[in-house]
Amino acid sequence: MSITDTPLYTALVTPMKENGNIHLDDLASLIHKQNEAGNGVLVLGSTGEGLALPLEDKKQVVKTAASLNVDIPIMVGVGGFNLRNQIEWIEYCHQFDVDSFLLVTPLYAKPGPKGQVQWFKSLLDAADKECMLYNVPSRTGSKMSPLVLKELADHPNFIAVKEASGSIEDFQNYRKTAKDITFYSGDDGLLPFFAMAGCDGLVSVASNVWPKATHQYVDWCLEGRGPELLPLWQECTDAMFSGPNPVPAKVLLHDKGWIENSTLHPPLTEEDVEDISILKNADNMIQRWYKENS
């Protein structure tokens, strides 16, 4: 299954027990909910706390996700700043039935354009699956260079870009550089604008808690109906970022009874969501919208 067959990927949270161990039953349940909605799943991205988890926990997540025999594509996050470790992680994942990888710009080191090209080429060469490159300067400290897209556009494993700079201008510049590459918005609330600028899908946090409603939101945006979805979806997706991601998502998932605990790995804590009423109000508004429009 190609990355581009699916317009919506859920950047899945990683549910945990109170002691911080992975809650595998909750993980399987969340993936099945996404399967019912027809949403692809990204595990171990930033929303999945991939960089905070011990390697053995990450392995458990991949094993579990790959064992469920779901109909949706499974994408695995690859991120850090040690190239050898990332290549070893890709090679480990090859033994499982996963469909693609999300490759993020190197963290912290802030490499220049040629360093970025070398980084991504090394990862793309190591992968035997399709890959989505991920630009998220607010987390990595550096913006993906257009040279990456120019130099690697013809690489057979480079299929898509997740653009999460928050800048429509940057998005448009990337699209000019790599016209044949599929682009996904990495910002839930900006999808109506990115869709009008020519993006092809969304990698979403909001679909953790609203899998079916977000699927319809994406469909409508890609059909050119984005303006009628504002300001409701902007307000509600903003609520999902009322604390550090994925804290609000986990808090609301726990409140909905979809996961047993809202436990996070340090330095994240559910205490950074001080007013859950904002999330519950957003949940009520989206559920009402979906009921009226489905």
mmCIF file of C-alpha atoms in Angstrom:
data_model
loop_
_atom_site.group_PDB
_atom_site.id
_atom_site.type_symbol
_atom_site.label_atom_id
_atom_site.label_comp_id
_atom_site.label_asym_id
_atom_site.label_seq_id
_atom_site.Cartn_x
_atom_site.Cartn_y
_atom_site.Cartn_z
ATOM 1 C CA MET A 1 0.000 0.000 0.000
ATOM 2 C CA SER A 2 1.421 3.364 -1.008
ATOM 3 C CA ILE A 3 1.627 6.307 1.364
ATOM 4 C CA THR A 4 -0.446 8.337 -1.053
ATOM 5 C CA ASP A 5 -3.391 5.925 -0.990
ATOM 6 C CA THR A 6 -4.401 7.384 2.374
ATOM 7 C CA PRO A 7 -5.159 11.108 2.800
ATOM 8 C CA LEU A 8 -5.250 10.973 6.612
ATOM 9 C CA TYR A 9 -2.685 9.528 9.010
ATOM 10 C CA THR A 10 -3.213 9.675 12.747
ATOM 11 C CA ALA A 11 -0.038 10.523 14.648
ATOM 12 C CA LEU A 12 -0.972 8.041 17.339
ATOM 13 C CA VAL A 13 -0.344 8.574 21.033
ATOM 14 C CA THR A 14 1.428 5.772 22.888
ATOM 15 C CA PRO A 15 -0.802 4.692 25.792
ATOM 16 C CA MET A 16 0.980 3.741 28.996
ATOM 17 C CA LYS A 17 0.256 2.129 32.319
ATOM 18 C CA GLU A 18 0.686 4.121 35.513
ATOM 19 C CA ASN A 19 4.235 2.777 35.898
ATOM 20 C CA GLY A 20 5.188 4.039 32.426
ATOM 21 C CA ASN A 21 5.167 0.666 30.677
ATOM 22 C CA ILE A 22 3.414 0.464 27.302
ATOM 23 C CA HIS A 23 -0.277 -0.408 27.586
ATOM 24 C CA LEU A 24 -0.404 -2.826 24.670
ATOM 25 C CA ASP A 25 -4.131 -3.540 24.949
ATOM 26 C CA ASP A 26 -4.945 0.156 24.790
ATOM 27 C CA LEU A 27 -2.538 0.573 21.883
ATOM 28 C CA ALA A 28 -4.287 -2.183 19.949
ATOM 29 C CA SER A 29 -7.690 -0.679 20.773
ATOM 30 C CA LEU A 30 -6.672 2.758 19.488
ATOM 31 C CA ILE A 31 -5.336 1.282 16.257
ATOM 32 C CA HIS A 32 -8.569 -0.633 15.732
ATOM 33 C CA LYS A 33 -10.537 2.611 16.169
ATOM 34 C CA GLN A 34 -8.408 4.201 13.446
ATOM 35 C CA ASN A 35 -8.949 1.140 11.269
ATOM 36 C CA GLU A 36 -12.718 1.518 11.651
ATOM 37 C CA ALA A 37 -12.423 5.134 10.512
ATOM 38 C CA GLY A 38 -10.156 4.252 7.575
ATOM 39 C CA ASN A 39 -7.226 6.333 8.845
ATOM 40 C CA GLY A 40 -3.600 5.371 8.398
ATOM 41 C CA VAL A 41 -1.566 5.213 11.601
ATOM 42 C CA LEU A 42 1.820 6.728 12.414
ATOM 43 C CA VAL A 43 3.397 5.171 15.498
ATOM 44 C CA LEU A 44 6.341 6.585 17.437
ATOM 45 C CA GLY A 45 6.227 10.067 16.006
ATOM 46 C CA SER A 46 6.534 13.080 18.293
ATOM 47 C CA THR A 47 2.888 12.628 19.322
ATOM 48 C CA GLY A 48 3.753 9.021 20.159
ATOM 49 C CA GLU A 49 6.633 10.200 22.395
ATOM 50 C CA GLY A 50 8.984 8.166 20.220
ATOM 51 C CA LEU A 51 12.138 9.931 21.381
ATOM 52 C CA ALA A 52 11.275 9.524 25.068
ATOM 53 C CA LEU A 53 10.657 5.776 24.963
ATOM 54 C CA PRO A 54 13.294 3.139 25.702
ATOM 55 C CA LEU A 55 14.273 1.062 22.678
ATOM 56 C CA GLU A 56 12.549 -2.070 24.006
ATOM 57 C CA ASP A 57 9.294 -0.146 24.416
ATOM 58 C CA LYS A 58 9.556 1.135 20.852
ATOM 59 C CA LYS A 59 10.057 -2.423 19.656
ATOM 60 C CA GLN A 60 6.916 -3.506 21.526
ATOM 61 C CA VAL A 61 4.917 -0.768 19.827
ATOM 62 C CA VAL A 62 6.039 -1.809 16.351
ATOM 63 C CA LYS A 63 5.492 -5.527 17.042
ATOM 64 C CA THR A 64 1.988 -4.873 18.326
ATOM 65 C CA ALA A 65 0.967 -2.509 15.529
ATOM 66 C CA ALA A 66 2.259 -4.921 12.884
ATOM 67 C CA SER A 67 0.487 -7.933 14.420
ATOM 68 C CA LEU A 68 -3.085 -6.622 14.258
ATOM 69 C CA ASN A 69 -3.864 -7.467 10.608
ATOM 70 C CA VAL A 70 -5.640 -4.162 10.062
ATOM 71 C CA ASP A 71 -6.558 -2.828 6.637
ATOM 72 C CA ILE A 72 -4.905 0.557 7.128
ATOM 73 C CA PRO A 73 -1.242 1.415 6.451
ATOM 74 C CA ILE A 74 1.177 1.550 9.383
ATOM 75 C CA MET A 75 3.945 4.155 9.301
ATOM 76 C CA VAL A 76 6.832 4.162 11.793
ATOM 77 C CA GLY A 77 8.613 7.270 13.028
ATOM 78 C CA VAL A 78 12.395 7.589 12.606
ATOM 79 C CA GLY A 79 13.952 10.518 14.424
ATOM 80 C CA GLY A 80 16.952 11.628 16.426
ATOM 81 C CA PHE A 81 20.456 12.843 15.698
ATOM 82 C CA ASN A 82 22.543 9.650 15.645
ATOM 83 C CA LEU A 83 22.512 8.384 12.077
ATOM 84 C CA ARG A 84 23.764 4.880 12.864
ATOM 85 C CA ASN A 85 21.034 4.399 15.475
ATOM 86 C CA GLN A 86 18.352 5.502 13.027
ATOM 87 C CA ILE A 87 19.618 3.135 10.328
ATOM 88 C CA GLU A 88 19.654 0.272 12.842
ATOM 89 C CA TRP A 89 16.082 1.162 13.818
ATOM 90 C CA ILE A 90 14.966 1.072 10.183
ATOM 91 C CA GLU A 91 16.655 -2.301 9.708
ATOM 92 C CA TYR A 92 14.925 -3.650 12.809
ATOM 93 C CA CYS A 93 11.509 -2.533 11.554
ATOM 94 C CA HIS A 94 12.044 -4.254 8.201
ATOM 95 C CA GLN A 95 11.209 -7.608 9.750
ATOM 96 C CA PHE A 96 7.642 -6.498 10.502
ATOM 97 C CA ASP A 97 4.624 -5.825 8.344
ATOM 98 C CA VAL A 98 4.807 -2.036 8.334
ATOM 99 C CA ASP A 99 4.260 0.051 5.235
ATOM 100 C CA SER A 100 6.420 3.159 5.458
ATOM 101 C CA PHE A 101 8.688 5.399 7.521
ATOM 102 C CA LEU A 102 8.487 9.030 8.633
ATOM 103 C CA LEU A 103 11.981 10.560 8.495
ATOM 104 C CA VAL A 104 12.462 13.751 10.478
ATOM 105 C CA THR A 105 15.074 16.458 10.026
ATOM 106 C CA PRO A 106 18.016 15.828 12.428
ATOM 107 C CA LEU A 107 17.395 17.137 15.930
ATOM 108 C CA TYR A 108 19.481 19.733 17.746
ATOM 109 C CA ALA A 109 22.526 19.668 15.424
ATOM 110 C CA LYS A 110 20.957 22.201 13.003
ATOM 111 C CA PRO A 111 22.808 20.898 9.909
ATOM 112 C CA GLY A 112 23.181 22.939 6.751
ATOM 113 C CA PRO A 113 21.579 22.034 3.421
ATOM 114 C CA LYS A 114 24.249 19.534 2.328
ATOM 115 C CA GLY A 115 24.289 17.870 5.729
ATOM 116 C CA GLN A 116 20.516 17.460 5.538
ATOM 117 C CA VAL A 117 20.764 15.930 2.067
ATOM 118 C CA GLN A 118 23.349 13.421 3.294
ATOM 119 C CA TRP A 119 21.213 12.560 6.348
ATOM 120 C CA PHE A 120 18.027 11.940 4.405
ATOM 121 C CA LYS A 121 19.788 10.101 1.573
ATOM 122 C CA SER A 122 21.384 7.726 4.065
ATOM 123 C CA LEU A 123 18.017 6.952 5.639
ATOM 124 C CA LEU A 124 16.246 6.618 2.296
ATOM 125 C CA ASP A 125 18.972 4.264 1.078
ATOM 126 C CA ALA A 126 18.585 2.139 4.225
ATOM 127 C CA ALA A 127 14.824 1.850 3.908
ATOM 128 C CA ASP A 128 13.209 -0.791 1.738
ATOM 129 C CA LYS A 129 9.857 0.955 2.077
ATOM 130 C CA GLU A 130 8.299 4.242 1.059
ATOM 131 C CA CYS A 131 9.205 7.263 3.159
ATOM 132 C CA MET A 132 7.656 10.584 4.144
ATOM 133 C CA LEU A 133 10.114 13.360 5.021
ATOM 134 C CA TYR A 134 9.095 15.533 7.952
ATOM 135 C CA ASN A 135 9.759 19.254 8.320
ATOM 136 C CA VAL A 136 9.001 20.492 11.849
ATOM 137 C CA PRO A 137 11.457 23.292 12.758
ATOM 138 C CA SER A 138 9.670 24.087 16.027
ATOM 139 C CA ARG A 139 10.852 20.703 17.347
ATOM 140 C CA THR A 140 14.117 20.079 15.512
ATOM 141 C CA GLY A 141 15.588 23.575 15.584
ATOM 142 C CA SER A 142 16.190 23.708 11.835
ATOM 143 C CA LYS A 143 14.042 24.071 8.745
ATOM 144 C CA MET A 144 14.266 21.484 5.993
ATOM 145 C CA SER A 145 16.301 22.924 3.160
ATOM 146 C CA PRO A 146 14.690 23.059 -0.295
ATOM 147 C CA LEU A 147 17.941 21.483 -1.494
ATOM 148 C CA VAL A 148 16.775 18.231 0.142
ATOM 149 C CA LEU A 149 13.716 18.154 -2.103
ATOM 150 C CA LYS A 150 15.696 19.199 -5.174
ATOM 151 C CA GLU A 151 18.469 16.633 -4.719
ATOM 152 C CA LEU A 152 16.348 13.696 -3.532
ATOM 153 C CA ALA A 153 13.092 14.140 -5.467
ATOM 154 C CA ASP A 154 13.985 11.232 -7.750
ATOM 155 C CA HIS A 155 14.902 8.813 -4.962
ATOM 156 C CA PRO A 156 12.583 5.801 -5.327
ATOM 157 C CA ASN A 157 11.746 5.703 -1.601
ATOM 158 C CA PHE A 158 10.961 9.419 -1.286
ATOM 159 C CA ILE A 159 7.203 9.617 -1.749
ATOM 160 C CA ALA A 160 5.844 12.424 0.433
ATOM 161 C CA VAL A 161 6.546 15.357 2.747
ATOM 162 C CA LYS A 162 4.875 16.179 6.038
ATOM 163 C CA GLU A 163 5.067 19.959 6.263
ATOM 164 C CA ALA A 164 4.610 21.316 9.787
ATOM 165 C CA SER A 165 6.403 24.640 9.725
ATOM 166 C CA GLY A 166 3.118 26.489 10.144
ATOM 167 C CA SER A 167 3.998 28.629 7.135
ATOM 168 C CA ILE A 168 1.939 28.512 3.955
ATOM 169 C CA GLU A 169 4.711 30.472 2.220
ATOM 170 C CA ASP A 170 7.240 27.748 3.069
ATOM 171 C CA PHE A 171 4.760 25.096 1.941
ATOM 172 C CA GLN A 172 4.337 26.781 -1.418
ATOM 173 C CA ASN A 173 8.099 27.103 -1.851
ATOM 174 C CA TYR A 174 8.565 23.402 -1.147
ATOM 175 C CA ARG A 175 5.873 22.493 -3.661
ATOM 176 C CA LYS A 176 7.576 24.575 -6.347
ATOM 177 C CA THR A 177 10.820 22.739 -5.664
ATOM 178 C CA ALA A 178 9.328 19.218 -5.802
ATOM 179 C CA LYS A 179 6.206 19.344 -7.947
ATOM 180 C CA ASP A 180 5.802 15.573 -8.191
ATOM 181 C CA ILE A 181 6.042 14.877 -4.441
ATOM 182 C CA THR A 182 2.876 14.401 -2.372
ATOM 183 C CA PHE A 183 2.483 16.911 0.481
ATOM 184 C CA TYR A 184 0.687 16.392 3.774
ATOM 185 C CA SER A 185 -0.117 19.129 6.249
ATOM 186 C CA GLY A 186 1.279 18.504 9.712
ATOM 187 C CA ASP A 187 -1.001 21.135 11.260
ATOM 188 C CA ASP A 188 -4.632 20.173 11.904
ATOM 189 C CA GLY A 189 -5.970 23.695 12.042
ATOM 190 C CA LEU A 190 -4.161 24.856 8.900
ATOM 191 C CA LEU A 191 -5.512 22.110 6.654
ATOM 192 C CA PRO A 192 -8.239 24.293 5.056
ATOM 193 C CA PHE A 193 -5.538 26.751 3.957
ATOM 194 C CA PHE A 194 -2.988 24.111 2.958
ATOM 195 C CA ALA A 195 -5.661 22.286 0.956
ATOM 196 C CA MET A 196 -6.364 25.439 -1.024
ATOM 197 C CA ALA A 197 -2.604 25.705 -1.636
ATOM 198 C CA GLY A 198 -2.506 22.183 -3.043
ATOM 199 C CA CYS A 199 -1.700 19.731 -0.247
ATOM 200 C CA ASP A 200 -2.883 16.133 -0.529
ATOM 201 C CA GLY A 201 -3.656 15.093 3.034
ATOM 202 C CA LEU A 202 -3.108 15.489 6.761
ATOM 203 C CA VAL A 203 -1.013 13.859 9.475
ATOM 204 C CA SER A 204 -3.238 14.583 12.438
ATOM 205 C CA VAL A 205 -3.204 14.778 16.213
ATOM 206 C CA ALA A 206 -6.926 15.551 16.439
ATOM 207 C CA SER A 207 -7.877 12.249 14.811
ATOM 208 C CA ASN A 208 -6.667 10.469 17.952
ATOM 209 C CA VAL A 209 -9.818 11.667 19.684
ATOM 210 C CA TRP A 210 -12.063 12.280 16.645
ATOM 211 C CA PRO A 211 -11.092 9.573 14.138
ATOM 212 C CA LYS A 212 -14.259 9.533 12.032
ATOM 213 C CA ALA A 213 -14.983 13.247 12.275
ATOM 214 C CA THR A 214 -11.414 14.168 11.310
ATOM 215 C CA HIS A 215 -11.634 11.802 8.343
ATOM 216 C CA GLN A 216 -14.664 13.757 7.123
ATOM 217 C CA TYR A 217 -12.905 17.049 7.873
ATOM 218 C CA VAL A 218 -10.019 15.992 5.625
ATOM 219 C CA ASP A 219 -12.337 14.838 2.854
ATOM 220 C CA TRP A 220 -14.215 18.130 2.892
ATOM 221 C CA CYS A 221 -11.027 20.213 2.937
ATOM 222 C CA LEU A 222 -9.627 18.316 -0.039
ATOM 223 C CA GLU A 223 -12.937 18.859 -1.845
ATOM 224 C CA GLY A 224 -12.512 22.620 -1.434
ATOM 225 C CA ARG A 225 -15.002 22.994 1.404
ATOM 226 C CA GLY A 226 -12.439 24.248 3.918
ATOM 227 C CA PRO A 227 -13.916 27.723 4.419
ATOM 228 C CA GLU A 228 -17.213 26.355 5.731
ATOM 229 C CA LEU A 229 -15.316 24.335 8.361
ATOM 230 C CA LEU A 230 -13.930 27.496 9.939
ATOM 231 C CA PRO A 231 -13.845 28.696 12.669
ATOM 232 C CA LEU A 232 -15.192 25.529 14.379
ATOM 233 C CA TRP A 233 -12.350 23.197 13.458
ATOM 234 C CA GLN A 234 -9.730 25.872 14.045
ATOM 235 C CA GLU A 235 -11.036 26.451 17.567
ATOM 236 C CA CYS A 236 -11.324 22.764 18.397
ATOM 237 C CA THR A 237 -7.971 21.727 17.001
ATOM 238 C CA ASP A 238 -6.380 24.636 18.860
ATOM 239 C CA ALA A 239 -7.799 23.075 22.034
ATOM 240 C CA MET A 240 -5.795 19.941 21.255
ATOM 241 C CA PHE A 241 -2.671 22.082 21.589
ATOM 242 C CA SER A 242 -3.704 23.887 24.775
ATOM 243 C CA GLY A 243 -0.758 22.097 26.383
ATOM 244 C CA PRO A 244 2.375 20.432 25.036
ATOM 245 C CA ASN A 245 1.518 17.745 22.484
ATOM 246 C CA PRO A 246 0.442 14.977 23.194
ATOM 247 C CA VAL A 247 -0.652 15.964 26.704
ATOM 248 C CA PRO A 248 -4.137 17.288 25.766
ATOM 249 C CA ALA A 249 -4.801 14.301 23.483
ATOM 250 C CA LYS A 250 -3.965 11.808 26.209
ATOM 251 C CA VAL A 251 -5.980 13.683 28.819
ATOM 252 C CA LEU A 252 -9.050 13.734 26.577
ATOM 253 C CA LEU A 253 -8.622 10.106 25.499
ATOM 254 C CA HIS A 254 -8.538 9.129 29.164
ATOM 255 C CA ASP A 255 -11.606 11.238 29.911
ATOM 256 C CA LYS A 256 -13.445 9.535 27.021
ATOM 257 C CA GLY A 257 -12.516 6.128 28.431
ATOM 258 C CA TRP A 258 -10.455 5.157 25.373
ATOM 259 C CA ILE A 259 -7.246 4.671 27.367
ATOM 260 C CA GLU A 260 -6.850 3.570 30.979
ATOM 261 C CA ASN A 261 -4.403 6.304 31.991
ATOM 262 C CA SER A 262 -3.141 9.630 30.718
ATOM 263 C CA THR A 263 0.409 8.744 31.767
ATOM 264 C CA LEU A 264 3.252 10.407 29.862
ATOM 265 C CA HIS A 265 7.014 10.046 29.902
ATOM 266 C CA PRO A 266 8.939 12.871 31.617
ATOM 267 C CA PRO A 267 9.448 15.721 30.991
ATOM 268 C CA LEU A 268 5.796 15.700 29.864
ATOM 269 C CA THR A 269 3.037 15.618 32.462
ATOM 270 C CA GLU A 270 -0.746 15.702 32.384
ATOM 271 C CA GLU A 271 -0.563 18.466 35.007
ATOM 272 C CA ASP A 272 0.164 20.897 32.164
ATOM 273 C CA VAL A 273 -3.512 20.663 31.186
ATOM 274 C CA GLU A 274 -5.040 22.738 33.937
ATOM 275 C CA ASP A 275 -8.574 23.060 32.528
ATOM 276 C CA ILE A 276 -10.008 19.933 30.927
ATOM 277 C CA SER A 277 -13.286 21.758 30.266
ATOM 278 C CA ILE A 278 -11.681 23.340 27.176
ATOM 279 C CA LEU A 279 -11.039 19.863 25.769
ATOM 280 C CA LYS A 280 -14.450 18.507 26.753
ATOM 281 C CA ASN A 281 -16.169 21.484 25.153
ATOM 282 C CA ALA A 282 -14.210 20.934 21.927
ATOM 283 C CA ASP A 283 -15.117 17.260 22.029
ATOM 284 C CA ASN A 284 -18.802 18.080 22.386
ATOM 285 C CA MET A 285 -18.692 20.559 19.497
ATOM 286 C CA ILE A 286 -16.962 18.137 17.133
ATOM 287 C CA GLN A 287 -19.280 15.273 18.050
ATOM 288 C CA ARG A 288 -22.262 17.522 17.410
ATOM 289 C CA TRP A 289 -20.816 18.659 14.069
ATOM 290 C CA TYR A 290 -20.170 15.086 12.976
ATOM 291 C CA LYS A 291 -23.653 13.939 13.958
ATOM 292 C CA GLU A 292 -25.220 16.773 11.968
ATOM 293 C CA ASN A 293 -23.056 16.238 8.878
ATOM 294 C CA SER A 294 -22.442 12.505 8.596
#
